[in-house]
Structure formats: structure tokens, C-alpha cells
Coordinates of N, CA and C in Angstrom, one line a residue:
M1 N 76.5 132.4 -44.3 CA 77.6 132.7 -43.3 C 78.9 132.5 -44.0
S2 N 79.8 133.4 -43.9 CA 81.2 133.2 -44.4 C 81.9 132.1 -43.7
P3 N 82.8 131.3 -44.4 CA 83.5 130.2 -43.7 C 84.3 130.7 -42.5
L4 N 84.7 132.0 -42.5 CA 85.5 132.5 -41.5 C 84.7 133.1 -40.3
E5 N 83.4 133.2 -40.5 CA 82.6 133.8 -39.5 C 82.3 132.8 -38.4
K6 N 82.4 133.3 -37.1 CA 82.3 132.5 -36.0 C 80.8 132.2 -35.7
P7 N 80.4 131.0 -35.7 CA 79.0 130.7 -35.3 C 78.7 131.0 -33.9
A8 N 77.4 131.0 -33.5 CA 77.0 131.1 -32.1 C 77.5 129.9 -31.3
L9 N 77.8 130.1 -30.1 CA 78.3 129.1 -29.2 C 77.3 128.0 -29.1
D10 N 77.7 126.8 -29.4 CA 76.8 125.6 -29.3 C 77.7 124.4 -29.1
P11 N 77.8 123.7 -27.9 CA 78.7 122.6 -27.7 C 78.2 121.3 -28.3
Y12 N 77.0 121.2 -28.9 CA 76.5 120.0 -29.5 C 77.6 119.5 -30.5
P13 N 78.0 118.2 -30.5 CA 79.1 117.8 -31.3 C 78.9 118.0 -32.8
L14 N 77.7 118.1 -33.3 CA 77.4 118.2 -34.8 C 77.0 119.6 -35.1
S15 N 77.3 120.6 -34.2 CA 76.9 122.0 -34.5 C 77.8 122.7 -35.4
P16 N 77.4 123.8 -36.0 CA 78.3 124.6 -36.8 C 79.5 125.2 -36.0
Y17 N 79.2 125.5 -34.7 CA 80.2 126.1 -33.9 C 81.4 125.1 -33.6
V18 N 81.0 123.8 -33.3 CA 82.0 122.8 -33.1 C 82.8 122.5 -34.4
A19 N 82.1 122.5 -35.5 CA 82.8 122.3 -36.8 C 83.8 123.5 -37.1
W20 N 83.4 124.7 -36.8 CA 84.2 125.9 -37.0 C 85.5 125.8 -36.1
A21 N 85.3 125.4 -34.8 CA 86.4 125.3 -33.8 C 87.3 124.2 -34.2
G22 N 86.8 123.1 -34.7 CA 87.6 122.0 -35.1 C 88.5 122.3 -36.3
D23 N 87.9 123.0 -37.3 CA 88.7 123.4 -38.5 C 89.8 124.4 -38.1
R24 N 89.6 125.2 -37.0 CA 90.5 126.2 -36.6 C 91.7 125.6 -35.9
N25 N 91.4 124.5 -35.1 CA 92.5 124.1 -34.2 C 93.2 122.8 -34.7
R26 N 92.7 122.1 -35.7 CA 93.2 120.8 -36.0 C 94.6 120.8 -36.5
D27 N 95.1 121.8 -37.2 CA 96.5 121.8 -37.7 C 97.5 122.0 -36.6
A28 N 97.1 122.9 -35.6 CA 98.0 123.1 -34.5 C 98.2 121.8 -33.7
I29 N 97.1 121.1 -33.5 CA 97.1 119.9 -32.7 C 97.9 118.8 -33.5
L30 N 97.7 118.8 -34.8 CA 98.4 117.9 -35.6 C 99.9 118.1 -35.5
E31 N 100.4 119.3 -35.4 CA 101.8 119.5 -35.3 C 102.4 119.0 -33.9
V32 N 101.6 119.1 -32.9 CA 101.9 118.5 -31.6 C 102.1 117.0 -31.7
F33 N 101.1 116.4 -32.4 CA 101.1 114.9 -32.6 C 102.2 114.4 -33.5
K34 N 102.6 115.2 -34.5 CA 103.7 114.8 -35.3 C 105.0 114.7 -34.6
Q35 N 105.1 115.4 -33.5 CA 106.4 115.4 -32.7 C 106.3 114.3 -31.6
R36 N 105.1 113.9 -31.3 CA 105.0 113.0 -30.0 C 104.3 111.7 -30.2
L37 N 103.6 111.4 -31.3 CA 103.0 110.1 -31.5 C 104.1 109.1 -32.0
P38 N 103.8 107.8 -31.8 CA 104.8 106.8 -32.2 C 105.2 106.9 -33.7
N39 N 106.4 106.6 -34.0 CA 106.8 106.5 -35.4 C 106.6 105.1 -36.0
S40 N 106.4 104.2 -35.1 CA 106.1 102.8 -35.6 C 104.6 102.5 -35.3
E41 N 104.2 101.2 -35.6 CA 102.8 100.9 -35.4 C 102.4 101.1 -34.0
G42 N 101.1 101.5 -33.8 CA 100.6 101.7 -32.5 C 99.1 101.9 -32.5
Q43 N 98.5 102.0 -31.3 CA 97.1 102.2 -31.1 C 96.8 103.5 -30.5
I44 N 95.8 104.3 -31.0 CA 95.5 105.6 -30.5 C 94.0 105.6 -30.1
L45 N 93.7 106.1 -29.0 CA 92.3 106.3 -28.5 C 91.9 107.7 -28.4
E46 N 90.8 108.1 -28.9 CA 90.2 109.4 -28.7 C 89.0 109.3 -27.8
L47 N 89.0 110.1 -26.7 CA 87.9 110.1 -25.8 C 87.0 111.3 -26.2
A48 N 85.7 111.1 -26.2 CA 84.7 112.1 -26.5 C 84.9 112.6 -28.0
S49 N 84.9 111.6 -28.9 CA 85.2 111.9 -30.3 C 84.2 112.9 -31.0
G50 N 83.0 113.0 -30.5 CA 82.0 113.9 -31.0 C 81.7 113.5 -32.5
S51 N 81.8 114.5 -33.4 CA 81.5 114.3 -34.8 C 82.5 113.4 -35.5
G52 N 83.7 113.2 -34.9 CA 84.7 112.4 -35.6 C 85.6 113.2 -36.5
M53 N 85.5 114.6 -36.5 CA 86.3 115.4 -37.4 C 87.8 115.3 -37.1
H54 N 88.1 115.3 -35.8 CA 89.5 115.3 -35.5 C 90.2 113.9 -35.8
I55 N 89.6 112.9 -35.3 CA 90.2 111.6 -35.4 C 90.4 111.2 -36.9
N56 N 89.4 111.5 -37.7 CA 89.5 111.2 -39.2 C 90.6 112.1 -39.8
Y57 N 90.7 113.3 -39.4 CA 91.7 114.2 -40.0 C 93.1 113.7 -39.6
F58 N 93.3 113.4 -38.3 CA 94.6 112.9 -37.9 C 95.0 111.6 -38.5
A59 N 94.1 110.7 -38.6 CA 94.4 109.4 -39.1 C 95.0 109.4 -40.5
S60 N 94.6 110.4 -41.3 CA 95.2 110.5 -42.7 C 96.6 110.8 -42.7
H61 N 97.1 111.4 -41.6 CA 98.5 111.8 -41.5 C 99.4 110.7 -40.8
F62 N 98.8 109.7 -40.2 CA 99.5 108.7 -39.5 C 99.0 107.3 -40.0
Q63 N 99.4 106.9 -41.2 CA 98.9 105.7 -41.7 C 99.3 104.4 -41.0
H64 N 100.4 104.6 -40.2 CA 101.0 103.5 -39.5 C 100.3 103.2 -38.1
L65 N 99.4 104.1 -37.8 CA 98.7 104.0 -36.5 C 97.3 103.7 -36.7
S66 N 96.7 103.0 -35.7 CA 95.3 102.6 -35.7 C 94.5 103.5 -34.7
F67 N 93.5 104.2 -35.2 CA 92.8 105.1 -34.3 C 91.4 104.6 -33.9
Q68 N 91.1 104.7 -32.6 CA 89.9 104.2 -32.0 C 89.0 105.4 -31.5
P69 N 87.9 105.7 -32.2 CA 87.0 106.8 -31.7 C 86.1 106.2 -30.6
S70 N 85.7 107.1 -29.7 CA 84.8 106.7 -28.7 C 83.9 107.9 -28.2
D71 N 82.8 107.6 -27.7 CA 81.9 108.7 -27.2 C 80.8 108.1 -26.3
M72 N 80.3 108.9 -25.4 CA 79.2 108.4 -24.6 C 77.9 108.5 -25.4
N73 N 77.8 109.3 -26.4 CA 76.6 109.6 -27.2 C 76.6 108.8 -28.5
E74 N 75.9 107.7 -28.5 CA 75.8 106.9 -29.7 C 75.2 107.6 -31.0
E75 N 74.5 108.7 -30.7 CA 73.9 109.4 -31.8 C 75.0 109.9 -32.8
V76 N 76.2 110.1 -32.4 CA 77.3 110.7 -33.3 C 78.0 109.6 -34.1
F77 N 77.7 108.3 -33.8 CA 78.5 107.2 -34.4 C 78.3 107.2 -35.9
E78 N 77.1 107.5 -36.4 CA 76.8 107.5 -37.8 C 77.6 108.6 -38.5
N79 N 77.8 109.8 -37.9 CA 78.5 110.8 -38.4 C 80.0 110.5 -38.5
I80 N 80.5 109.8 -37.5 CA 81.9 109.3 -37.5 C 82.1 108.3 -38.6
R81 N 81.2 107.4 -38.8 CA 81.3 106.4 -39.8 C 81.3 107.1 -41.2
Q82 N 80.4 108.1 -41.4 CA 80.3 108.7 -42.7 C 81.6 109.5 -43.0
L83 N 82.2 110.1 -42.0 CA 83.5 110.8 -42.2 C 84.6 109.9 -42.6
T84 N 84.6 108.7 -41.9 CA 85.6 107.7 -42.2 C 85.4 107.2 -43.6
Q85 N 84.2 107.0 -44.1 CA 83.9 106.6 -45.4 C 84.4 107.6 -46.4
Q86 N 84.1 108.9 -46.1 CA 84.5 110.0 -47.0 C 86.0 110.1 -47.2
T87 N 86.7 110.0 -46.1 CA 88.2 110.1 -46.1 C 88.8 108.8 -46.6
Q88 N 88.0 107.7 -46.7 CA 88.5 106.4 -47.1 C 89.6 105.9 -46.2
A89 N 89.6 106.3 -44.9 CA 90.6 105.9 -43.9 C 90.5 104.4 -43.6
Q90 N 91.6 103.7 -43.7 CA 91.6 102.3 -43.4 C 92.0 102.1 -42.0
N91 N 92.5 103.2 -41.3 CA 93.0 103.0 -39.9 C 92.2 103.7 -38.9
V92 N 90.9 103.9 -39.1 CA 90.0 104.4 -38.1 C 89.0 103.2 -37.8
Q93 N 88.9 102.8 -36.6 CA 88.0 101.7 -36.2 C 86.6 102.2 -36.0
P94 N 85.6 101.3 -36.0 CA 84.3 101.7 -35.7 C 84.2 102.3 -34.2
A95 N 83.4 103.3 -34.1 CA 83.3 104.0 -32.8 C 82.7 103.1 -31.7
V96 N 83.2 103.2 -30.5 CA 82.6 102.5 -29.4 C 82.0 103.4 -28.3
K97 N 81.0 102.9 -27.6 CA 80.4 103.7 -26.5 C 81.3 103.6 -25.3
L98 N 81.7 104.8 -24.8 CA 82.6 104.9 -23.6 C 82.2 106.1 -22.9
D99 N 81.7 105.9 -21.7 CA 81.3 107.0 -20.8 C 82.3 107.1 -19.6
L100 N 83.0 108.2 -19.5 CA 84.0 108.4 -18.5 C 83.5 108.4 -17.1
T101 N 82.2 108.6 -17.0 CA 81.5 108.6 -15.6 C 81.0 107.2 -15.3
Q102 N 81.0 106.3 -16.2 CA 80.5 104.9 -16.1 C 81.5 103.9 -16.4
P103 N 82.3 103.5 -15.4 CA 83.4 102.5 -15.6 C 83.0 101.2 -16.3
Q104 N 81.8 100.8 -16.1 CA 81.3 99.5 -16.7 C 81.4 99.6 -18.2
T105 N 81.3 100.8 -18.8 CA 81.3 100.9 -20.2 C 82.8 100.8 -20.8
W106 N 83.7 100.9 -19.9 CA 85.1 100.8 -20.4 C 85.5 99.4 -20.8
S107 N 84.7 98.4 -20.5 CA 85.0 97.0 -20.9 C 85.1 96.8 -22.4
V108 N 84.6 97.8 -23.2 CA 84.8 97.7 -24.6 C 86.3 97.8 -25.0
L109 N 87.1 98.2 -24.1 CA 88.6 98.3 -24.3 C 89.3 97.2 -23.7
A110 N 88.7 96.2 -23.1 CA 89.3 95.1 -22.4 C 90.4 94.5 -23.3
G111 N 91.6 94.3 -22.6 CA 92.7 93.6 -23.3 C 93.5 94.6 -24.2
K112 N 93.1 95.8 -24.3 CA 93.9 96.8 -25.1 C 94.7 97.7 -24.3
K113 N 95.8 98.1 -24.9 CA 96.7 99.2 -24.4 C 97.0 100.2 -25.5
F114 N 96.8 101.5 -25.2 CA 97.0 102.5 -26.3 C 98.3 103.3 -26.1
D115 N 98.9 103.6 -27.2 CA 100.2 104.3 -27.1 C 100.0 105.8 -26.9
A116 N 98.7 106.2 -27.2 CA 98.4 107.6 -26.9 C 96.8 107.7 -26.7
I117 N 96.4 108.5 -25.8 CA 95.0 108.8 -25.6 C 94.8 110.3 -25.7
F118 N 93.8 110.8 -26.4 CA 93.6 112.3 -26.5 C 92.2 112.7 -26.4
C119 N 92.0 113.9 -25.9 CA 90.7 114.4 -25.7 C 90.7 115.9 -26.0
I120 N 89.8 116.4 -26.9 CA 89.8 117.8 -27.4 C 88.6 118.6 -27.0
N121 N 88.8 119.7 -26.4 CA 87.7 120.7 -26.1 C 86.5 120.1 -25.4
I122 N 86.8 119.5 -24.2 CA 85.8 118.9 -23.4 C 85.5 119.6 -22.2
F123 N 86.6 120.1 -21.5 CA 86.4 120.5 -20.1 C 85.7 121.8 -20.0
Q124 N 85.6 122.7 -21.0 CA 84.9 123.9 -20.8 C 83.4 123.7 -20.8
V125 N 82.9 122.5 -21.2 CA 81.5 122.2 -21.2 C 81.2 120.9 -20.4
A126 N 82.2 120.4 -19.6 CA 82.0 119.2 -18.8 C 82.4 119.5 -17.4
P127 N 81.8 118.8 -16.4 CA 82.1 119.0 -15.0 C 83.6 118.6 -14.8
I128 N 84.2 119.2 -13.8 CA 85.6 118.8 -13.5 C 85.7 117.4 -13.0
S129 N 84.5 116.9 -12.5 CA 84.5 115.5 -12.0 C 84.8 114.5 -13.1
V130 N 84.6 114.9 -14.4 CA 85.0 114.0 -15.5 C 86.5 113.7 -15.5
A131 N 87.3 114.6 -15.0 CA 88.7 114.4 -15.0 C 89.1 113.1 -14.2
D132 N 88.4 112.8 -13.1 CA 88.7 111.6 -12.3 C 88.4 110.4 -13.2
G133 N 87.3 110.3 -13.9 CA 87.0 109.2 -14.8 C 88.0 109.1 -15.9
M134 N 88.4 110.2 -16.5 CA 89.4 110.3 -17.5 C 90.7 109.7 -17.1
M135 N 91.2 110.1 -15.9 CA 92.5 109.6 -15.4 C 92.4 108.1 -15.0
N136 N 91.3 107.7 -14.4 CA 91.1 106.3 -14.1 C 91.1 105.4 -15.3
C137 N 90.4 105.9 -16.3 CA 90.3 105.1 -17.6 C 91.7 105.1 -18.2
T138 N 92.4 106.2 -18.2 CA 93.7 106.3 -18.9 C 94.7 105.4 -18.2
V139 N 94.7 105.4 -16.9 CA 95.7 104.6 -16.2 C 95.5 103.1 -16.5
N140 N 94.3 102.7 -16.8 CA 94.0 101.3 -17.1 C 94.3 100.9 -18.5
Y141 N 94.3 101.8 -19.5 CA 94.4 101.5 -20.9 C 95.5 102.2 -21.6
L142 N 96.3 103.0 -20.9 CA 97.5 103.6 -21.6 C 98.7 102.7 -21.4
S143 N 99.5 102.6 -22.5 CA 100.7 101.8 -22.4 C 101.7 102.5 -21.5
A144 N 102.7 101.7 -21.0 CA 103.6 102.2 -20.0 C 104.4 103.4 -20.5
H145 N 104.6 103.5 -21.8 CA 105.4 104.6 -22.4 C 104.5 105.6 -23.2
G146 N 103.2 105.5 -23.0 CA 102.2 106.3 -23.7 C 102.0 107.7 -23.0
S147 N 101.2 108.5 -23.7 CA 100.8 109.8 -23.2 C 99.4 110.1 -23.3
L148 N 98.8 110.9 -22.4 CA 97.4 111.4 -22.5 C 97.6 112.9 -22.9
F149 N 96.9 113.3 -24.0 CA 96.9 114.7 -24.4 C 95.5 115.3 -24.2
I150 N 95.4 116.4 -23.5 CA 94.2 117.1 -23.3 C 94.3 118.5 -23.9
Y151 N 93.5 118.8 -24.8 CA 93.5 120.1 -25.5 C 92.3 121.0 -25.1
G152 N 92.6 122.3 -24.9 CA 91.5 123.2 -24.7 C 91.9 124.5 -24.0
P153 N 91.0 125.4 -23.7 CA 91.3 126.6 -22.9 C 91.2 126.3 -21.4
F154 N 92.1 126.8 -20.6 CA 92.1 126.5 -19.2 C 92.6 127.7 -18.4
K155 N 92.2 127.8 -17.2 CA 92.8 128.7 -16.2 C 94.1 128.2 -15.7
V156 N 95.0 129.0 -15.3 CA 96.3 128.6 -14.7 C 96.4 129.2 -13.3
D157 N 96.4 128.3 -12.3 CA 96.4 128.8 -10.9 C 95.3 129.8 -10.6
G158 N 94.1 129.5 -11.1 CA 93.0 130.3 -10.8 C 92.9 131.5 -11.6
K159 N 93.8 131.8 -12.5 CA 93.8 133.0 -13.2 C 93.6 132.8 -14.7
Y160 N 93.0 133.8 -15.4 CA 92.9 133.7 -16.8 C 94.2 134.1 -17.4
T161 N 94.6 133.5 -18.5 CA 95.9 133.8 -19.1 C 95.8 134.9 -20.2
T162 N 94.6 135.2 -20.6 CA 94.3 136.3 -21.6 C 93.0 136.9 -21.4
P163 N 92.8 138.1 -21.8 CA 91.4 138.8 -21.7 C 90.4 138.0 -22.5
S164 N 90.8 137.4 -23.6 CA 89.9 136.7 -24.5 C 89.4 135.4 -23.8
N165 N 90.2 134.8 -23.0 CA 89.8 133.6 -22.3 C 88.8 134.0 -21.2
E166 N 89.1 135.1 -20.5 CA 88.1 135.6 -19.5 C 86.8 135.9 -20.1
E167 N 86.8 136.5 -21.3 CA 85.5 136.8 -22.0 C 84.8 135.6 -22.4
F168 N 85.6 134.6 -22.9 CA 85.0 133.3 -23.3 C 84.3 132.6 -22.0
D169 N 85.0 132.7 -20.9 CA 84.4 132.1 -19.7 C 83.2 132.8 -19.3
R170 N 83.2 134.1 -19.4 CA 82.0 134.9 -19.0 C 80.8 134.5 -19.9
T171 N 81.1 134.2 -21.2 CA 80.1 133.8 -22.1 C 79.5 132.4 -21.7
L172 N 80.4 131.5 -21.4 CA 80.0 130.2 -21.0 C 79.1 130.3 -19.7
L173 N 79.6 131.0 -18.8 CA 78.9 131.1 -17.5 C 77.5 131.8 -17.7
S174 N 77.4 132.6 -18.7 CA 76.1 133.4 -18.9 C 75.0 132.4 -19.3
Y175 N 75.3 131.2 -19.8 CA 74.3 130.3 -20.2 C 73.7 129.6 -19.0
K176 N 74.3 129.7 -17.8 CA 73.8 129.2 -16.5 C 73.7 127.7 -16.5
V177 N 74.5 127.0 -17.3 CA 74.6 125.6 -17.3 C 75.7 125.2 -16.3
P178 N 75.4 124.5 -15.2 CA 76.3 124.3 -14.1 C 77.7 123.8 -14.4
E179 N 77.8 122.9 -15.4 CA 79.2 122.4 -15.7 C 80.0 123.2 -16.7
W180 N 79.4 124.3 -17.3 CA 80.1 125.1 -18.2 C 81.0 126.1 -17.6
G181 N 82.2 126.3 -18.1 CA 83.1 127.2 -17.6 C 84.5 126.7 -17.7
L182 N 85.5 127.6 -17.8 CA 86.9 127.1 -17.9 C 87.4 126.5 -16.6
K183 N 88.1 125.4 -16.8 CA 88.6 124.6 -15.6 C 90.1 125.0 -15.4
D184 N 90.6 124.7 -14.2 CA 92.0 125.0 -13.9 C 92.9 123.8 -14.2
I185 N 94.0 124.1 -14.7 CA 95.0 123.0 -15.0 C 95.3 122.3 -13.7
A186 N 95.4 123.0 -12.6 CA 95.7 122.4 -11.3 C 94.7 121.4 -10.9
D187 N 93.4 121.6 -11.1 CA 92.4 120.7 -10.7 C 92.5 119.4 -11.6
I188 N 92.8 119.5 -12.9 CA 92.9 118.4 -13.7 C 94.1 117.6 -13.3
T189 N 95.2 118.3 -12.9 CA 96.4 117.6 -12.5 C 96.2 116.9 -11.2
N190 N 95.5 117.5 -10.3 CA 95.2 116.8 -9.0 C 94.5 115.5 -9.2
A191 N 93.6 115.5 -10.2 CA 92.9 114.2 -10.5 C 93.9 113.2 -11.1
A192 N 94.8 113.7 -11.9 CA 95.8 112.8 -12.5 C 96.7 112.2 -11.4
Q193 N 97.1 113.0 -10.5 CA 98.0 112.5 -9.4 C 97.4 111.4 -8.6
K194 N 96.1 111.4 -8.5 CA 95.4 110.3 -7.7 C 95.7 109.0 -8.4
Y195 N 96.0 109.0 -9.7 CA 96.2 107.7 -10.4 C 97.7 107.6 -10.9
E196 N 98.5 108.4 -10.2 CA 100.0 108.4 -10.5 C 100.3 108.8 -11.9
L197 N 99.5 109.6 -12.5 CA 99.8 110.2 -13.8 C 100.5 111.6 -13.6
K198 N 101.5 111.9 -14.3 CA 102.3 113.1 -14.1 C 102.1 114.0 -15.2
L199 N 102.0 115.3 -14.9 CA 101.9 116.4 -16.0 C 103.3 116.6 -16.5
K200 N 103.6 116.2 -17.7 CA 104.9 116.3 -18.3 C 105.2 117.6 -19.1
E201 N 104.1 118.1 -19.7 CA 104.2 119.3 -20.6 C 103.0 120.1 -20.5
I202 N 103.1 121.4 -20.6 CA 102.0 122.3 -20.9 C 102.4 123.1 -22.1
I203 N 101.8 122.8 -23.2 CA 102.2 123.3 -24.5 C 101.2 124.5 -24.9
D204 N 101.8 125.7 -25.1 CA 101.0 126.8 -25.5 C 100.6 126.6 -26.9
M205 N 99.3 126.8 -27.2 CA 98.7 126.6 -28.5 C 98.1 127.9 -29.0
P206 N 97.8 128.0 -30.3 CA 97.1 129.2 -30.9 C 95.8 129.4 -30.2
A207 N 95.3 130.6 -30.4 CA 93.9 131.0 -29.9 C 93.8 130.8 -28.4
N208 N 94.9 131.0 -27.7 CA 94.9 131.0 -26.2 C 94.5 129.6 -25.6
N209 N 94.9 128.6 -26.2 CA 94.6 127.2 -25.7 C 95.9 126.6 -25.3
F210 N 95.7 125.4 -24.7 CA 96.9 124.6 -24.2 C 96.7 123.2 -24.6
T211 N 97.8 122.4 -24.7 CA 97.8 121.0 -24.8 C 98.5 120.5 -23.5
L212 N 97.8 119.8 -22.7 CA 98.4 119.2 -21.5 C 98.8 117.8 -21.8
V213 N 100.0 117.4 -21.4 CA 100.5 116.0 -21.7 C 100.8 115.3 -20.4
Y214 N 100.1 114.2 -20.1 CA 100.3 113.4 -18.9 C 100.9 112.0 -19.3
S215 N 101.7 111.5 -18.4 CA 102.2 110.1 -18.7 C 102.4 109.4 -17.3
L216 N 102.6 108.1 -17.4 CA 102.9 107.3 -16.2 C 104.3 107.4 -15.7
G217 N 105.2 107.7 -16.6 CA 106.7 107.7 -16.3 C 107.1 109.0 -15.7

């Protein structure tokens, strides 16, 4: 398969499809972070790190920041560790088990506050109920001046923003997996408002994606 050829849809974190999508979107997300992550020392948390491709890539560009990967699936931890070893990153911490639907797992973050929290390409294959846990976790562990970044494809006010996103949603729904499908920015924001998190920015991204930026202030 050519490096540019799109693999078959497969949301498993270590799949060729996820690797392809990560390679395609990482530089655009990096540009957002270059403008918005702290310029001085700080702590960054990734939710649902999956293979670890994003957190290890970003860490190399922000040597002054410490990056904490997390995931509900401990099977991916070895892959994250191997990537960290390959990149020789000194600012990526060992991954921790964190399930957004199980608040008792959040105790691994006890005593910590993060200057930014981010999550990439989760909601098209996760139930919207995960948003409640994400916002609850964020409000407990985000610093007062920090931001939550959520990247992915979304509907806006119940509508598709492009024909390609509508086609992507149809493809997701065709798999008949209940939680698969594009979610609406309004539904994620409603969950945020329950925890007094405010939607500060909606950033248009390449390939018909968005970065949503939430904060406490």
C-alpha cells in the first residue's frame, strides 16, 4: 500500500487507519498548540492517547513542557513506551490508566493540575456520554488558566459542514456500532456547561475537522 493510500476504516488505536489519520493531522494540530500552549514550564495531559503517536510527536516540539499520556486500554501502553524510547523524549511520562466513564480511575492524577488537556479523534467512535466524564475530569485537573482542546470532525447545529463529513458519517453509521457517528458541537458544549467550562474557540482545521477550545475563565 502506498503511504498516501487511505486504509480501511478501523478505530483500533494501533491500526493502519489510525496511523494514517495521525500522520495527516498532526502538523495542523501542532500549529494550534504552538500558538496556545504555555511558553514556560507546564504539565500537559492527553486523554485517550491510543498508540501515543500524537503525544510523542508534540513533546519533541515543546521541550519545556511535561506530557502525560493516558488511556483506558492498558494494551497500548507498551506501544506508547516504545515510541517514547524511539524518539528519546525525556518529557513524556509513563502512561497511566484513565477511563473517563470511571471516575475512580482518575485518582492517578491526584494532586496534579494541567496547563492543557487534549483529546484527538475520539468522539466519532465514542458515545456522547463520554463528554460528561471528560468535562468532569477536566474541571478537576485543569489549572485555572488552562485549556481543553478537542480535535475531530463534528456536526454544527445538527448539520454537516461539508459533503465529505456527511459521507464519513454514513460510513461510520453503516458499521451499525451504536456509539459510532459524528457528534454535534452543541452536545459537547452542553456537557461542558454543566461543569462551568466555556467554549472559547472553534478552530477550522484541514480535512473538514475542528479544534474546540474550552476553558474555565
